[in-house]
Coordinates of C-alpha atoms in Angstrom, one line a residue:
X968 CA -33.4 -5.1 23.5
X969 CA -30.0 -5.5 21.2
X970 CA -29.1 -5.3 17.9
X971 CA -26.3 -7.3 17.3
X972 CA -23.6 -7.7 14.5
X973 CA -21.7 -11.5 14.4
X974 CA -18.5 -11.1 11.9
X975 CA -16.1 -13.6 11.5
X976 CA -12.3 -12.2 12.8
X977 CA -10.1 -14.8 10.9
X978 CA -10.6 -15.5 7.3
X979 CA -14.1 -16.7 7.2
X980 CA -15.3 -20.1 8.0
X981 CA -14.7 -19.5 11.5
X982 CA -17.7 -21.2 12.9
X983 CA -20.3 -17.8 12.7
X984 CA -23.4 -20.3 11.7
X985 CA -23.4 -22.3 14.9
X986 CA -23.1 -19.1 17.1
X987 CA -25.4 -17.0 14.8
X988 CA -27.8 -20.4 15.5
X989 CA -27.6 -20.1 19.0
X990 CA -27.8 -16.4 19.4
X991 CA -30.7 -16.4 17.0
X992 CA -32.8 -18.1 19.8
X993 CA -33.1 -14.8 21.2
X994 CA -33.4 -12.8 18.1
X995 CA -36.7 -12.0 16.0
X996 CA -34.9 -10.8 13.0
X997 CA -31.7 -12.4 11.8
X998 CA -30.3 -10.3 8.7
X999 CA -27.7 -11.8 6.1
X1000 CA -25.9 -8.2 5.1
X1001 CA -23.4 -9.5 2.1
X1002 CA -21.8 -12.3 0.2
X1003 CA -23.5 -14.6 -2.0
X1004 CA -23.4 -18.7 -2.1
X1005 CA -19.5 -18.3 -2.0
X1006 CA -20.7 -18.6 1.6
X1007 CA -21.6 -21.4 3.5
X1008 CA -22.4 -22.1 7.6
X1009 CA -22.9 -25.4 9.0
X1010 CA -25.7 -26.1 11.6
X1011 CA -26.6 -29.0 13.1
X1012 CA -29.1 -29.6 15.5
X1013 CA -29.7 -32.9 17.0
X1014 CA -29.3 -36.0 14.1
X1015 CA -29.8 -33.3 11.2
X1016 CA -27.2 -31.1 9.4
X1017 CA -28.5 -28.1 7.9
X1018 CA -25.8 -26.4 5.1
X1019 CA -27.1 -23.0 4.3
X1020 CA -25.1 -20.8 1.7
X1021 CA -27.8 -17.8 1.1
X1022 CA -30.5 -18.3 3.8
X1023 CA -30.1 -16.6 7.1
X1024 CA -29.1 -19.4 10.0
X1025 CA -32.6 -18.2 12.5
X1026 CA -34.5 -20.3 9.5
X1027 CA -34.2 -23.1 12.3
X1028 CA -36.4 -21.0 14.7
X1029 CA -40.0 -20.6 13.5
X1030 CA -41.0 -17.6 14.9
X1031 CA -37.8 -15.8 13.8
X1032 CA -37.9 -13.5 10.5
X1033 CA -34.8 -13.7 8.3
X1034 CA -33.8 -11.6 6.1
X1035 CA -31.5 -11.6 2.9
X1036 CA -30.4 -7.9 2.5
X1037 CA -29.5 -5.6 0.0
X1038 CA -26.3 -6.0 0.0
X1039 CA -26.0 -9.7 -0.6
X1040 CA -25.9 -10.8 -3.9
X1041 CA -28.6 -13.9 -5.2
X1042 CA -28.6 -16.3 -7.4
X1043 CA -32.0 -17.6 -7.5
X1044 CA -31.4 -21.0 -9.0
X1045 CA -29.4 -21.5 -5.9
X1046 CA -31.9 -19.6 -3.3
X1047 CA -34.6 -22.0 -4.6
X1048 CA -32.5 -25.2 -4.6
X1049 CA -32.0 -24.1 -0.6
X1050 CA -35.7 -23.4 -0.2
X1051 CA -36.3 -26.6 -1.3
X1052 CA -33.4 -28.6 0.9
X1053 CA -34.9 -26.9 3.9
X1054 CA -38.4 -27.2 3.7
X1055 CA -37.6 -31.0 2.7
X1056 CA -36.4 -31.2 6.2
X1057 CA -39.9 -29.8 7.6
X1058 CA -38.0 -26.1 8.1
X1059 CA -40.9 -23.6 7.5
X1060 CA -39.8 -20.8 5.1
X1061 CA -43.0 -18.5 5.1
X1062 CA -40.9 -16.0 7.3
X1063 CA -38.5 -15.7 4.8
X1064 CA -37.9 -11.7 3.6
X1065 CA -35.6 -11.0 0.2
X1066 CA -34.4 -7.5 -0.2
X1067 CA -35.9 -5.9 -3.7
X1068 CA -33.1 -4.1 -3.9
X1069 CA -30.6 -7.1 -3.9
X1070 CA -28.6 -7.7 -6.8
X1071 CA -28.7 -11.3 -9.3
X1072 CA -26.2 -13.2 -10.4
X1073 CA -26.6 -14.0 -13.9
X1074 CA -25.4 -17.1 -15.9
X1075 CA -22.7 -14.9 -17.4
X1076 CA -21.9 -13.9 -14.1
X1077 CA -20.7 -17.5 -13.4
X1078 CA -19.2 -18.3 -16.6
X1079 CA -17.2 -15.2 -16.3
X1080 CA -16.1 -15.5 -13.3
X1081 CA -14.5 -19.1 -14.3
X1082 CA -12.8 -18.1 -17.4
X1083 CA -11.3 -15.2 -15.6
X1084 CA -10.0 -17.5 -12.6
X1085 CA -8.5 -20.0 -15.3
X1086 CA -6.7 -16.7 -17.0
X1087 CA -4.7 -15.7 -14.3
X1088 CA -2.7 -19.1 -13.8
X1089 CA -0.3 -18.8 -11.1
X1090 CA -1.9 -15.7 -10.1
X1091 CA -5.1 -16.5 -9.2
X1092 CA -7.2 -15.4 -6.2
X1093 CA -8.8 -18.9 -5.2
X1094 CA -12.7 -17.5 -6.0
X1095 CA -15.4 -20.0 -5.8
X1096 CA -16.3 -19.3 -9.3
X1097 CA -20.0 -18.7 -8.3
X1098 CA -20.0 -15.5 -9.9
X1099 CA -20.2 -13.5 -6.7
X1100 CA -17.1 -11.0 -8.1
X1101 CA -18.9 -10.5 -11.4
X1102 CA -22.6 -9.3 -9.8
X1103 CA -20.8 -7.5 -7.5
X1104 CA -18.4 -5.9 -9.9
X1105 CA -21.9 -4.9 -12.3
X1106 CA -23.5 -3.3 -9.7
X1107 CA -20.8 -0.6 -9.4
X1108 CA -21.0 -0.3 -12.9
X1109 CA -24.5 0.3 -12.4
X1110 CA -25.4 -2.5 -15.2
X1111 CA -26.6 -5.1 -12.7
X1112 CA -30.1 -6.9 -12.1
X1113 CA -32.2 -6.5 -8.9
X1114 CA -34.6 -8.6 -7.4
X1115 CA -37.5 -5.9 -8.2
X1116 CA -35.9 -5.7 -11.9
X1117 CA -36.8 -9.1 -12.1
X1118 CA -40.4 -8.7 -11.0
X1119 CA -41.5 -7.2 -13.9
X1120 CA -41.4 -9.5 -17.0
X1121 CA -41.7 -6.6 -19.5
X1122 CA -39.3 -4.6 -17.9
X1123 CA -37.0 -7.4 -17.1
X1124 CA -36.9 -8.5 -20.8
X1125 CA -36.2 -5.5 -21.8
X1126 CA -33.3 -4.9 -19.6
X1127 CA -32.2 -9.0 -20.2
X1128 CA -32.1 -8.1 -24.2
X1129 CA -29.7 -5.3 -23.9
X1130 CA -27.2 -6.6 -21.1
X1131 CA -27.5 -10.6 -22.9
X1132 CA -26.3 -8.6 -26.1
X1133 CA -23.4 -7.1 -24.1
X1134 CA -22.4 -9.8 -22.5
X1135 CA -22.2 -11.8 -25.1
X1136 CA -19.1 -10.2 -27.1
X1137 CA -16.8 -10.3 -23.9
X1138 CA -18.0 -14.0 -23.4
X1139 CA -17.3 -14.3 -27.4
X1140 CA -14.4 -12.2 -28.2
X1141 CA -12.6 -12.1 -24.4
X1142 CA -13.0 -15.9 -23.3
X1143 CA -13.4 -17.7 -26.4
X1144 CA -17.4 -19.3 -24.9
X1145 CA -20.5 -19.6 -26.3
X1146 CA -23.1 -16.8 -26.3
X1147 CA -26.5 -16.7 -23.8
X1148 CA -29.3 -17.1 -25.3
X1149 CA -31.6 -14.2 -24.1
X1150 CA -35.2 -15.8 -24.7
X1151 CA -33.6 -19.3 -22.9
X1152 CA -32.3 -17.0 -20.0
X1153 CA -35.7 -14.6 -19.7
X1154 CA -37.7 -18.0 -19.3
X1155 CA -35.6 -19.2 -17.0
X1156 CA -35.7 -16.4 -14.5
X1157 CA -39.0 -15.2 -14.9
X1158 CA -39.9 -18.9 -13.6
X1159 CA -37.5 -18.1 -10.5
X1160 CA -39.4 -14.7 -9.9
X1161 CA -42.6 -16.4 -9.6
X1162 CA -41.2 -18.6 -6.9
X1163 CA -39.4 -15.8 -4.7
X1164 CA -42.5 -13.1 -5.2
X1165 CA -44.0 -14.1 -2.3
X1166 CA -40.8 -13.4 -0.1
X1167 CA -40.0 -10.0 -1.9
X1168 CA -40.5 -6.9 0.3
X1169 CA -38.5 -3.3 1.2
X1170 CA -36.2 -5.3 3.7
X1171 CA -34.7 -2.2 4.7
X1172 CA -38.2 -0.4 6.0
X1173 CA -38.7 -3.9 7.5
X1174 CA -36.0 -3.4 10.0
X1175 CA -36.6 0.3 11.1
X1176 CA -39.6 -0.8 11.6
X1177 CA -38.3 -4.1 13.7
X1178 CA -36.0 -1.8 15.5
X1179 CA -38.8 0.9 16.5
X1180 CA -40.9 -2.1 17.6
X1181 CA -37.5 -2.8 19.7
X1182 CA -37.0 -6.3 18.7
X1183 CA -33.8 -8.0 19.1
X1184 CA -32.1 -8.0 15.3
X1185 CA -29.1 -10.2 14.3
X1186 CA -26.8 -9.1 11.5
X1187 CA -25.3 -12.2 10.2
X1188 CA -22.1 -11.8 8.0
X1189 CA -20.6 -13.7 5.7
X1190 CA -16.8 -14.7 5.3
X1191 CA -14.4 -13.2 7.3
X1192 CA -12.8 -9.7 8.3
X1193 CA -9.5 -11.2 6.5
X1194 CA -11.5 -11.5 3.5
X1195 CA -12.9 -7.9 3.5
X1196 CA -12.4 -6.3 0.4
X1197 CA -11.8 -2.6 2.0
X1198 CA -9.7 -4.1 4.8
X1199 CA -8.8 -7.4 3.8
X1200 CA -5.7 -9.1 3.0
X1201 CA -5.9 -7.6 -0.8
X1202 CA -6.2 -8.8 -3.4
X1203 CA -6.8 -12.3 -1.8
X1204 CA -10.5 -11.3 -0.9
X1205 CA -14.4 -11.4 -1.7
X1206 CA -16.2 -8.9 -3.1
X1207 CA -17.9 -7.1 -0.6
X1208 CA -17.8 -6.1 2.8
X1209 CA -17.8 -8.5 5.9
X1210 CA -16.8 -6.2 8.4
X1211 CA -19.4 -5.0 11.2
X1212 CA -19.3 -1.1 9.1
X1213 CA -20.8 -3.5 6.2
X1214 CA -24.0 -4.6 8.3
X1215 CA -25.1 -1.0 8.1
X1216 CA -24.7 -0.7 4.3
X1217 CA -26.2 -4.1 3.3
X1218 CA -28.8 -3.7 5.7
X1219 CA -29.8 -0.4 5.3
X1220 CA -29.7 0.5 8.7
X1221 CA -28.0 3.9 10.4
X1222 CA -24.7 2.6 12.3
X1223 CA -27.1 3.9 16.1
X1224 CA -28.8 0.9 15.3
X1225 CA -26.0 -1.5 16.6
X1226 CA -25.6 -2.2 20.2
X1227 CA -23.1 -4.8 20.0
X1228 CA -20.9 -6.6 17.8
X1229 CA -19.7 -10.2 18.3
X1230 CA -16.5 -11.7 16.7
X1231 CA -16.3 -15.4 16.0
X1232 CA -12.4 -16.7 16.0
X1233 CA -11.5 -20.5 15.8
X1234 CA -8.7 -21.9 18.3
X1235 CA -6.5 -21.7 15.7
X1236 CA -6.2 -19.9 12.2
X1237 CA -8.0 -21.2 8.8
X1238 CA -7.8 -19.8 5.2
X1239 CA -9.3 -21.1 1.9
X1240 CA -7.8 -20.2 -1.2
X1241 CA -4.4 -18.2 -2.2
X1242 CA -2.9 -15.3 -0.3
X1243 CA -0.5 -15.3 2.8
X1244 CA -0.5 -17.0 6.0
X1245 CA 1.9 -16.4 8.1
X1246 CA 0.9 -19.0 11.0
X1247 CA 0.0 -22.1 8.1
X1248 CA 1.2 -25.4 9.1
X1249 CA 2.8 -28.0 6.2
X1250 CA 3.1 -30.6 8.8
X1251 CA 1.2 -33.4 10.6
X1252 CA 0.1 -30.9 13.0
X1253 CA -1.5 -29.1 10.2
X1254 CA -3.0 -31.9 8.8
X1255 CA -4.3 -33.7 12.5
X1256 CA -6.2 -29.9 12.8
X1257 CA -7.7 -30.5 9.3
X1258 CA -8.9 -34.1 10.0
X1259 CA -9.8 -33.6 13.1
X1260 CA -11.6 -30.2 12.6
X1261 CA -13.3 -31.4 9.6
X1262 CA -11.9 -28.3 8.1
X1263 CA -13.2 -28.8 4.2
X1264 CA -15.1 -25.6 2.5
X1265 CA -19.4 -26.0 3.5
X1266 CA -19.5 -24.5 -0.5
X1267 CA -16.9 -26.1 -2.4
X1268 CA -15.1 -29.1 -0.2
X1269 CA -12.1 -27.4 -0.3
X1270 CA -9.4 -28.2 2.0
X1271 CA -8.8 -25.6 4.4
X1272 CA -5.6 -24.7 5.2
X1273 CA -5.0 -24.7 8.7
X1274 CA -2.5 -22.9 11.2
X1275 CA -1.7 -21.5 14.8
X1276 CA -4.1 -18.8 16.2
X1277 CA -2.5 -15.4 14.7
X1278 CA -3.0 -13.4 17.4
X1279 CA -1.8 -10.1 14.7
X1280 CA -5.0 -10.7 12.5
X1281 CA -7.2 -11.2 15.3
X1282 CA -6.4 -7.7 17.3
X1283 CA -6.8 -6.1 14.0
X1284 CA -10.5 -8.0 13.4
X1285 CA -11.1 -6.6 17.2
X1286 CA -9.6 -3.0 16.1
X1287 CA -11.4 -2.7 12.6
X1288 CA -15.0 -4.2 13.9
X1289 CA -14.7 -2.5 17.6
X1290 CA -15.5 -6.2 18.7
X1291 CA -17.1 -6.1 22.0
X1292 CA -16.2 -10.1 22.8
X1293 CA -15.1 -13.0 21.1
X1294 CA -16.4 -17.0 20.5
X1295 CA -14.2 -19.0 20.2
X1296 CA -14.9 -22.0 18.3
X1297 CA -13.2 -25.6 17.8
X1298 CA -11.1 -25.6 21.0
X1299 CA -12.1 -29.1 21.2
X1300 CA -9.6 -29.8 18.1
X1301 CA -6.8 -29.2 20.0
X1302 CA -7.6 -31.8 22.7
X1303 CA -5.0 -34.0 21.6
X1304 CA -1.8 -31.8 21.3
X1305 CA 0.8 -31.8 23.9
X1306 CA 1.7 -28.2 22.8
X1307 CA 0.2 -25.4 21.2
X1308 CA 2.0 -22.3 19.9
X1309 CA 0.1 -18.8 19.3
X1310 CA 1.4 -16.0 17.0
X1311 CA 1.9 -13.4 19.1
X1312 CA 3.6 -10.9 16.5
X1313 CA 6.0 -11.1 13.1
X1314 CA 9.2 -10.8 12.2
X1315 CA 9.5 -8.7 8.7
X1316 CA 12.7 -8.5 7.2
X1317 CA 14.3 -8.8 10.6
X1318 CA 12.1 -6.3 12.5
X1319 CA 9.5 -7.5 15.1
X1320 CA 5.7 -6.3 13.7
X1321 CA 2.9 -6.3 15.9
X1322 CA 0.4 -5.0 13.2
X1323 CA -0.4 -6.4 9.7
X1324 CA 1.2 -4.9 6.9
X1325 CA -1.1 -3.1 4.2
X1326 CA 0.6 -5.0 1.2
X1327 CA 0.1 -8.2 0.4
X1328 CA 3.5 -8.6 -0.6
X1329 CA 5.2 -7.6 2.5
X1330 CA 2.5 -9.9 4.5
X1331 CA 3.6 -12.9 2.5
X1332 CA 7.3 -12.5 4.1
X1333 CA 5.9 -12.0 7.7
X1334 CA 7.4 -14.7 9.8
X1335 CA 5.3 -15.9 13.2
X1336 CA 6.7 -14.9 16.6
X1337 CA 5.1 -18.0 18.7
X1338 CA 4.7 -18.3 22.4
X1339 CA 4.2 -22.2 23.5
X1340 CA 1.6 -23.0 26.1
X1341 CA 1.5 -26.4 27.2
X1342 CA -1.7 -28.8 26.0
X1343 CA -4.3 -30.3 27.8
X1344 CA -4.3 -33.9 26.4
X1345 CA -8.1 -34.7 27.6
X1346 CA -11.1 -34.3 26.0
X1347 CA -13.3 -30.8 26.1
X1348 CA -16.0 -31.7 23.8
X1349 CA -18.6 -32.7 27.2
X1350 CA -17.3 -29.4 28.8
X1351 CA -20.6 -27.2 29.8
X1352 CA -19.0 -24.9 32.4
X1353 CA -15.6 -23.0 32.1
X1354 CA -14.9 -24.5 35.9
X1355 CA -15.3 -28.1 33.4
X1356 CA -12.6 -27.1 31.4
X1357 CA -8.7 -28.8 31.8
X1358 CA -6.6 -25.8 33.7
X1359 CA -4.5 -25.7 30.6
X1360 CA -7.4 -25.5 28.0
X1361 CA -8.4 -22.1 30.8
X1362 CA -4.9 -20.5 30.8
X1363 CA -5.0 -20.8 26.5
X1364 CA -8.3 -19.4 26.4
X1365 CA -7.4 -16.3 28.9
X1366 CA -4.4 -15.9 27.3
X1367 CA -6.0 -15.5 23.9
X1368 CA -8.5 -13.0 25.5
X1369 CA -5.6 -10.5 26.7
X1370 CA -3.7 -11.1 23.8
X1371 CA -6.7 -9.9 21.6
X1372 CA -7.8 -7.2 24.3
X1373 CA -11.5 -9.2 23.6
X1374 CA -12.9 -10.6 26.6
X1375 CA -14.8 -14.4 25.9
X1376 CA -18.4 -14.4 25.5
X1377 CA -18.9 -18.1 24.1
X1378 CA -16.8 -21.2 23.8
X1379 CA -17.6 -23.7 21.3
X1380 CA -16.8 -27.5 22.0
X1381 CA -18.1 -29.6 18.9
X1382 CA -20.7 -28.9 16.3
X1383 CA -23.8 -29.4 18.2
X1384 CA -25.7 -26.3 19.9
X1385 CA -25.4 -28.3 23.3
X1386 CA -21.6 -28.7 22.6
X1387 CA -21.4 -24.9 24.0
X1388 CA -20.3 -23.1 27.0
X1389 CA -22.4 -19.5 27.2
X1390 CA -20.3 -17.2 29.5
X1391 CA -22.5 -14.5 29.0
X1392 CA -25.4 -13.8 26.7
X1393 CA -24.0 -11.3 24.2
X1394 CA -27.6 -10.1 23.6
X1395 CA -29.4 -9.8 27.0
X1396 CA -26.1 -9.7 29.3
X1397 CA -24.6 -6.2 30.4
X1398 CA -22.3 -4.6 28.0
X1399 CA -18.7 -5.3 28.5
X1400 CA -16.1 -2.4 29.9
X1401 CA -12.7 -2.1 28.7
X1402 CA -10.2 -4.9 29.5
X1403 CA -8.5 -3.6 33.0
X1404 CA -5.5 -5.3 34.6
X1405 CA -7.0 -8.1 36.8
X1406 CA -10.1 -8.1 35.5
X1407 CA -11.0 -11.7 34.2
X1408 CA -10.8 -12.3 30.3
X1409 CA -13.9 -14.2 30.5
X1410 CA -16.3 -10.9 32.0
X1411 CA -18.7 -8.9 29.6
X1412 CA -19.2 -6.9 32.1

């Protein structure tokens, strides 16, 4: 038995629904622990392409309960509009659990968060504008909606009537917008409650009770360590907490649950949205890794911005989750490059920095140290074996491993779940031992 965490140890969008999908085969449980639909993981199996945003990726395995925890934030109109997609595609939902406790997003909470974005010109974050900040900002102001809330018309009303009234001057007097109308929005989301009741349940007591039945659980984050809003590159982050500590909070679980956590780092170094990055190519290098990676947002289409692996950010992801291995995803991008630089540390105002600086000020004048390795210049994407691999495409890889001090579990060669190479099973192999000089960078164990 393992419970197992999978966090992304870049900026998000690292490739975590793929391997999440892949690891879920050997799950029962797979648990979504934060974020809203400002979160998105591409999965595709065979000829379909399945785009989840709120629904746990182990929706593709039948047997497997998923779970949308407490510490996620819903929007209903959204969950349902997924629901539908899925089961469209002849993907059984009936397995499908929602935390009671879970916090909605609210129209206002979209409208909001627009206006706000728009107000802070050439300062603004990059948000999705999906209201995710706003639900998660009510909730520590103790003014928010749950998903029980909801499940009691009177008692929902009741509560609508009072915050719709609230809401309404700052949407009036702040932004300049039209107000909600509370009767329209009550009709709305009472129709959404009937829909999810059926999936509403204590999702917490449903995992101790998983856990004493000693079934394999997967916590799934969302976004990336980068984007942490504890630990992040501040204030360019989400709203909640994507590191592995987070999957104890938004699950409700006790951190002696976790036997393993699993970090999920691209070949290289993506970031949506505004805030530094210190390894971002403006070139035709950086554009070649966009086209070639397909490297547009799964939520918004967005163009990613893409850059060398930062190998800074990515022993601080293994430092601040206690990452036991790595996947590494997209290597198959770089197939065409005759050579590939990795960021290895940063110059800051003419001093060599090997850790990430706490302001985001100081981070945005960090210059990347690069060491060149040379490319492979053949294909990887039929690659099944590490022994398959070019000898150069091997070196990058073990050199990535020691320079992140994060042996590699799983290597990820296209899109597809066969596209993989599965060093060792991160939930049934042996647990990994420190790094030790001349050990391989590949071993768990």
């Amino acid at each position: 038995m393992a419970n197992v965490i999978v966090i992304g140890a870049q900026w998000g969008d690292e490739g975590k629904g793929k391997i999440t999908d892949l690891l879920s085969k050997s799950a029962d449980v797979v648990v979504r622990y934060q974020g809203g639909v400002n979160a998105g993981h591409t999965v595709v199996v065979k000829d379909q392409t399945f785009k989840l945003h709120l629904i746990p990726s182990g929706i593709l395995y039948p047997e497997t309960e998923c779970i949308i925890g407490s510490g996620t934030v819903i929007d209903p109109k959204e969950l349902i509009a997924e629901l539908d997609k899925v089961e469209a595609l002849n993907v059984s939902s009936k397995n499908l659990f929602i935390s009671q406790t879970a916090h909605i997003t609210m129209p206002y909470h979209r409208m909001i968060d627009q206006a706000a974005e728009e107000r802070r010109g050439n300062k603004k974050i990059g948000t999705t504008k999906r209201g995710i900040g706003p639900t998660y900002a009510d909730k520590s102001e103790r003014t928010g909606i749950r998903v029980v809330d909801m499940m009691d018309t009177d008692e929902f009303a009741e509560q609508l009537k009072w915050t719709i009234d609230y809401k309404n001057v700052v949407l009036e007097k702040l932004y300049d917008l039209q107000p909600l109308d509370h009767k329209e929005v009550l009709d709305e989301y009472v129709a959404y409650a009937d829909r999810l009741r059926s999936h509403v349940t204590d999702s917490a007591l449903h995992i101790y009770n998983a856990a004493q039945q000693k079934k394999n659980i997967l916590f799934e984050g969302a976004q990336g360590t980068l984007l942490d809003l504890d630990h992040g590159t501040y204030p360019y982050v989400t709203s909640s907490n994507p590191v592995a500590g987070g999957a104890c909070i938004g699950s409700g679980v006790g951190p002696t649950t976790i036997d393993r956590v699993i970090g999920v780092a691209k070949a290289y170094t993506t970031r949506v949205g505004e805030g530094p990055f210190p390894t971002e190519l403006d070139d035709e290098v950086g554009n070649m890794i966009c086209e070639v990676g397909a490297e547009f947002g799964t939520t918004t289409g967005r163009r990613r911005r893409c850059g060398w692996f930062d190998g800074v950010i990515s022993r601080y992801a293994v430092r601040i989750n206690g990452l036991d291995c790595l996947a590494i995803t997209k290597l198959d991008v770089l197939d065409g490059l005759d050579e590939i630089k990795v960021c290895v540390a940063y110059e800051l105002d003419g001093e060599r920095c090997t850790e990430m600086p706490g302001s985001a000020r100081q981070f945005g004048r960090c210059k990347p140290i690069y060491e060149k390795m040379p490319g492979w210049k053949e294909s990887t994407e039929h690659c099944r074996t590490l022994e398959d691999l070019p000898k150069a495409a091997l070196d990058y890889l073990e050199f990535l491993a020691k320079l992140t001090e994060a042996p590699i579990a799983i290597v990820s060669l296209g899109a597809s779940r066969d596209q993989t190479i599965i060093v060792e099973d991160p939930i049934h192999g042996p647990k990994r031992a420190l790094l030790k000089e001349n050990t391989s960078a590949f071993k768990v164990a």
